[in-house]
Amino acid sequence: MTSTDTVLNALGHLIDARIVTDGPTFAVTNPKTGKVIGDSPDATHEMLEEAMAAATRAQPAWYGLGEDGRREVLRRMATVLAERGDEVAAIYELEKGTKHSAGEVRFAPMFAQQLIDTPLPVDVLEDNDERTVRVVRKPVGVVAAITPWNAPVLIGVEKLFAALAVGNSVVLKPSPFTPLATLKLGEIWQDVVPPGVVNVLAGGDELGAAMVNHPATRMVTFTGSVAAGRKIAAAAGSQLKNVVLELGGNDAAIVLPDVDVAAVAPRIVAAAFMGSGQVCAAVKRLYVHESIYEDMVAALAESASRLVAAPDDEGGTMAPMTTKPQYDRVRTLLDDAVAHGAKVVTGGTVPPSDGYFLPATILTHVAPGMRVVDEEQFGPVLPVLSFTDIDDAVAQANATEYGLNGSVWTKDIEAGEAIAARLEAGTVWINHHVEVAPHIPFGGVKQSGIGRSGGVQGADAYAELQTQYLYKNTGRVTAS
Ligand code: NAD
């Protein structure tokens, strides 16, 4: 057994400040090689009960620490994450199959710090001689936090720090495809956070469903697919539990004829192929004005052809698909598009590899009705459509059940603003795409989600608002 195996197989759930390594396990694969790298513990029903009981016990005292006391602990968590980030990154690199994933781990402490530095708002609605009326943020209670495989470290940190800052306790579950880095987070925080305040359990979809349905759970914060989000909304709705759902997207970017093609094309390539397209906020459909369509396609192809889908120790610059099902799905969408007349301008040919690598692929001759246009591909295949009439481009951009983000690219900022405002999306950009920050709300409309993370709106999602009327006199003089 190598030392890496030893490290991976020693990882356990964090339950009430104990690392629990016994019980059943499931295999975790490195997508770079397609080979199993180790076993993750698989939480049992009893372990979930223990974690929920611990979170329920711990929450009142955690809230009782007060905002400053909680922030002190959160600051120590962020410091430990920064200090031991290399340990987390080493594990994350194995389950993601790429060194590029280290960037997410490096960014996470800064993200956490900004959440720590944002005080909980108190809204004073009236303040006069007679009374003060204000709205304060109180915790919801036990929060079930469920994360996807594409960015479990950053999304997990965002959910944890936002929930903990308000005074909630948390049971966190990562995706069964990438559970190990999140288990490592639990380990590095074992002695930093009071027992039961943070619990980390690894397991499959059934564990997630059991967390949602557990009577101790008062709120669910979920990031993942629309399909799972609907099930969670249904389960939580029947029990009137609070939810934040950050779901899939099919982001459109609209490029107007006045842009500098050579400058814009590489930026769109970066926004479409970052993380090999496995980013919720990536550009997933591109609408280009017909007058610059040919030039833009050529510039996109030139830029995309420089991306290398291969292991990073062999000069690769693009990560593999994180999971085999996702690899198969993106290949299916690509094959389907070609079968329906799409033309591959660059990419398309899948290199021989044991890993799940797919090349950056630009497709033309694509149209609504093709799966690669209508569905979220979540991979490195970008359909490029042409438009003549901006109203038609906006209508096509909005002709989807998704509504996460959208962008407009133009030198005419006023025109861009007017068009962007017509996009049915939770976030819009002019001359940019893909950006998340803890102080800025992020989330989707339509099937892309419910609620927001980030900013005051994000903090409110983890809080119950309490309206407080404070009368300054105990007696009231009334005219008789
Ligand atoms: P997924 O829905 O399959 O799984 C996400 C998590 O939910 C996993 O931990 C899984 O075990 C759990 N889960 C699955 N079914 C469940 C159920 N019924 N009840 C409770 N938990 C359940 O998603 P995925 O394939 O891991 O992630 C990819 C998706 O996530 C993409 O659609 C992507 O767009 C989306 N995503 C959205 C955002 C955003 O901020 N909007 C960010 C990242 C990823």
PDB file of C-alpha atoms and ligand atoms in Angstrom, residues 145-151 155 159 173-178 203-213 220 222-232 235 245-250 278-281 284 323 326 376 378 402 404-405 436 442-444 448-449 453, ligand 1:
ATOM      1  CA  ALA A 145     -25.804  20.941   3.255  1.00  0.00           C
ATOM      2  CA  ILE A 146     -25.472  18.820   0.117  1.00  0.00           C
ATOM      3  CA  THR A 147     -22.840  19.482  -2.555  1.00  0.00           C
ATOM      4  CA  PRO A 148     -22.106  18.323  -6.136  1.00  0.00           C
ATOM      5  CA  TRP A 149     -18.889  16.880  -7.565  1.00  0.00           C
ATOM      6  CA  ASN A 150     -17.822  19.832  -9.665  1.00  0.00           C
ATOM      7  CA  ALA A 151     -16.653  22.202  -6.894  1.00  0.00           C
ATOM      8  CA  ILE A 155     -19.357  25.188  -2.453  1.00  0.00           C
ATOM      9  CA  LYS A 159     -22.494  26.755   2.663  1.00  0.00           C
ATOM     10  CA  LYS A 173     -22.571  15.713   2.602  1.00  0.00           C
ATOM     11  CA  PRO A 174     -20.409  15.822  -0.535  1.00  0.00           C
ATOM     12  CA  SER A 175     -21.062  13.950  -3.775  1.00  0.00           C
ATOM     13  CA  PRO A 176     -20.125  10.253  -3.734  1.00  0.00           C
ATOM     14  CA  PHE A 177     -17.914  10.957  -6.799  1.00  0.00           C
ATOM     15  CA  THR A 178     -15.693  13.441  -4.893  1.00  0.00           C
ATOM     16  CA  GLY A 203     -22.540   8.736   1.159  1.00  0.00           C
ATOM     17  CA  GLY A 204     -24.767   8.453  -1.870  1.00  0.00           C
ATOM     18  CA  ASP A 205     -27.994  10.076  -3.006  1.00  0.00           C
ATOM     19  CA  GLU A 206     -30.019   8.064  -0.470  1.00  0.00           C
ATOM     20  CA  LEU A 207     -28.032   9.607   2.368  1.00  0.00           C
ATOM     21  CA  GLY A 208     -28.824  13.055   0.938  1.00  0.00           C
ATOM     22  CA  ALA A 209     -32.524  12.189   0.798  1.00  0.00           C
ATOM     23  CA  ALA A 210     -32.419  10.897   4.383  1.00  0.00           C
ATOM     24  CA  MET A 211     -30.781  14.154   5.506  1.00  0.00           C
ATOM     25  CA  VAL A 212     -33.512  16.185   3.809  1.00  0.00           C
ATOM     26  CA  ASN A 213     -36.256  14.068   5.379  1.00  0.00           C
ATOM     27  CA  VAL A 220     -31.640  22.307   3.234  1.00  0.00           C
ATOM     28  CA  PHE A 222     -28.379  22.111  -1.974  1.00  0.00           C
ATOM     29  CA  THR A 223     -26.240  22.568  -5.066  1.00  0.00           C
ATOM     30  CA  GLY A 224     -26.626  20.061  -7.877  1.00  0.00           C
ATOM     31  CA  SER A 225     -28.884  18.933 -10.680  1.00  0.00           C
ATOM     32  CA  VAL A 226     -32.415  20.111 -11.427  1.00  0.00           C
ATOM     33  CA  ALA A 227     -33.668  16.523 -11.112  1.00  0.00           C
ATOM     34  CA  ALA A 228     -32.383  16.132  -7.549  1.00  0.00           C
ATOM     35  CA  GLY A 229     -33.404  19.708  -6.717  1.00  0.00           C
ATOM     36  CA  ARG A 230     -37.015  18.937  -7.611  1.00  0.00           C
ATOM     37  CA  LYS A 231     -37.053  15.875  -5.341  1.00  0.00           C
ATOM     38  CA  ILE A 232     -35.544  17.889  -2.508  1.00  0.00           C
ATOM     39  CA  ALA A 235     -39.633  16.524   0.280  1.00  0.00           C
ATOM     40  CA  LEU A 245     -31.479  25.282  -4.343  1.00  0.00           C
ATOM     41  CA  GLU A 246     -28.563  26.122  -6.648  1.00  0.00           C
ATOM     42  CA  LEU A 247     -29.268  24.065  -9.746  1.00  0.00           C
ATOM     43  CA  GLY A 248     -28.105  23.627 -13.307  1.00  0.00           C
ATOM     44  CA  GLY A 249     -27.884  26.208 -16.055  1.00  0.00           C
ATOM     45  CA  ASN A 250     -27.701  26.577 -19.819  1.00  0.00           C
ATOM     46  CA  GLN A 278     -18.039  21.537 -15.681  1.00  0.00           C
ATOM     47  CA  VAL A 279     -18.964  24.871 -14.142  1.00  0.00           C
ATOM     48  CA  CYS A 280     -22.552  25.884 -13.473  1.00  0.00           C
ATOM     49  CA  ALA A 281     -21.850  29.437 -14.630  1.00  0.00           C
ATOM     50  CA  LYS A 284     -23.087  26.918 -22.639  1.00  0.00           C
ATOM     51  CA  THR A 323     -17.250  11.265 -13.553  1.00  0.00           C
ATOM     52  CA  GLN A 326     -20.702  12.769 -17.239  1.00  0.00           C
ATOM     53  CA  GLU A 376     -27.025  21.600 -20.037  1.00  0.00           C
ATOM     54  CA  PHE A 378     -21.706  20.534 -18.468  1.00  0.00           C
ATOM     55  CA  TYR A 402     -32.984  27.162 -17.130  1.00  0.00           C
ATOM     56  CA  LEU A 404     -28.905  30.785 -14.144  1.00  0.00           C
ATOM     57  CA  ASN A 405     -26.808  33.422 -15.934  1.00  0.00           C
ATOM     58  CA  VAL A 436     -18.837  34.331  -7.936  1.00  0.00           C
ATOM     59  CA  PHE A 442     -25.741  34.349  -6.966  1.00  0.00           C
ATOM     60  CA  GLY A 443     -28.518  31.963  -7.949  1.00  0.00           C
ATOM     61  CA  GLY A 444     -30.981  31.012 -10.612  1.00  0.00           C
ATOM     62  CA  SER A 448     -32.098  26.921 -12.092  1.00  0.00           C
ATOM     63  CA  GLY A 449     -33.009  27.291  -8.463  1.00  0.00           C
ATOM     64  CA  SER A 453     -26.098  32.483  -1.940  1.00  0.00           C
TER      65      SER A 453
HETATM   66  P1  NAD B   1     -26.568  15.705  -8.432  1.00  0.00           P
HETATM   67  O1  NAD B   1     -27.869  16.403  -8.272  1.00  0.00           O
HETATM   68  O2  NAD B   1     -26.555  14.398  -9.079  1.00  0.00           O
HETATM   69  O3  NAD B   1     -25.890  15.484  -7.001  1.00  0.00           O
HETATM   70  C1  NAD B   1     -25.590  16.565  -6.140  1.00  0.00           C
HETATM   71  C2  NAD B   1     -25.625  16.084  -4.702  1.00  0.00           C
HETATM   72  O4  NAD B   1     -26.958  15.754  -4.360  1.00  0.00           O
HETATM   73  C3  NAD B   1     -24.802  14.830  -4.423  1.00  0.00           C
HETATM   74  O5  NAD B   1     -24.206  14.967  -3.156  1.00  0.00           O
HETATM   75  C4  NAD B   1     -25.854  13.736  -4.445  1.00  0.00           C
HETATM   76  O6  NAD B   1     -25.469  12.600  -3.693  1.00  0.00           O
HETATM   77  C5  NAD B   1     -27.036  14.445  -3.813  1.00  0.00           C
HETATM   78  N1  NAD B   1     -28.364  13.934  -4.166  1.00  0.00           N
HETATM   79  C6  NAD B   1     -28.769  13.366  -5.321  1.00  0.00           C
HETATM   80  N2  NAD B   1     -30.082  13.069  -5.261  1.00  0.00           N
HETATM   81  C7  NAD B   1     -30.528  13.498  -4.062  1.00  0.00           C
HETATM   82  C8  NAD B   1     -31.810  13.504  -3.420  1.00  0.00           C
HETATM   83  N3  NAD B   1     -32.897  13.016  -4.005  1.00  0.00           N
HETATM   84  N4  NAD B   1     -31.909  14.040  -2.186  1.00  0.00           N
HETATM   85  C9  NAD B   1     -30.824  14.573  -1.585  1.00  0.00           C
HETATM   86  N5  NAD B   1     -29.587  14.574  -2.127  1.00  0.00           N
HETATM   87  C10 NAD B   1     -29.438  14.057  -3.361  1.00  0.00           C
HETATM   88  O7  NAD B   1     -25.622  16.760  -9.168  1.00  0.00           O
HETATM   89  P2  NAD B   1     -24.107  16.575  -9.652  1.00  0.00           P
HETATM   90  O8  NAD B   1     -24.122  15.723 -10.885  1.00  0.00           O
HETATM   91  O9  NAD B   1     -23.256  16.195  -8.501  1.00  0.00           O
HETATM   92  O10 NAD B   1     -23.714  18.082 -10.029  1.00  0.00           O
HETATM   93  C11 NAD B   1     -23.822  18.638 -11.296  1.00  0.00           C
HETATM   94  C12 NAD B   1     -24.978  19.619 -11.351  1.00  0.00           C
HETATM   95  O11 NAD B   1     -24.811  20.624 -10.345  1.00  0.00           O
HETATM   96  C13 NAD B   1     -25.043  20.371 -12.652  1.00  0.00           C
HETATM   97  O12 NAD B   1     -26.372  20.406 -13.108  1.00  0.00           O
HETATM   98  C14 NAD B   1     -24.592  21.782 -12.291  1.00  0.00           C
HETATM   99  O13 NAD B   1     -25.082  22.796 -13.118  1.00  0.00           O
HETATM  100  C15 NAD B   1     -25.094  21.902 -10.901  1.00  0.00           C
HETATM  101  N6  NAD B   1     -24.393  22.967 -10.198  1.00  0.00           N
HETATM  102  C16 NAD B   1     -25.060  24.148  -9.939  1.00  0.00           C
HETATM  103  C17 NAD B   1     -24.409  25.199  -9.296  1.00  0.00           C
HETATM  104  C18 NAD B   1     -25.118  26.491  -8.982  1.00  0.00           C
HETATM  105  O14 NAD B   1     -24.593  27.269  -8.198  1.00  0.00           O
HETATM  106  N7  NAD B   1     -26.282  26.767  -9.551  1.00  0.00           N
HETATM  107  C19 NAD B   1     -23.072  25.048  -8.916  1.00  0.00           C
HETATM  108  C20 NAD B   1     -22.424  23.847  -9.204  1.00  0.00           C
HETATM  109  C21 NAD B   1     -23.092  22.808  -9.845  1.00  0.00           C
END
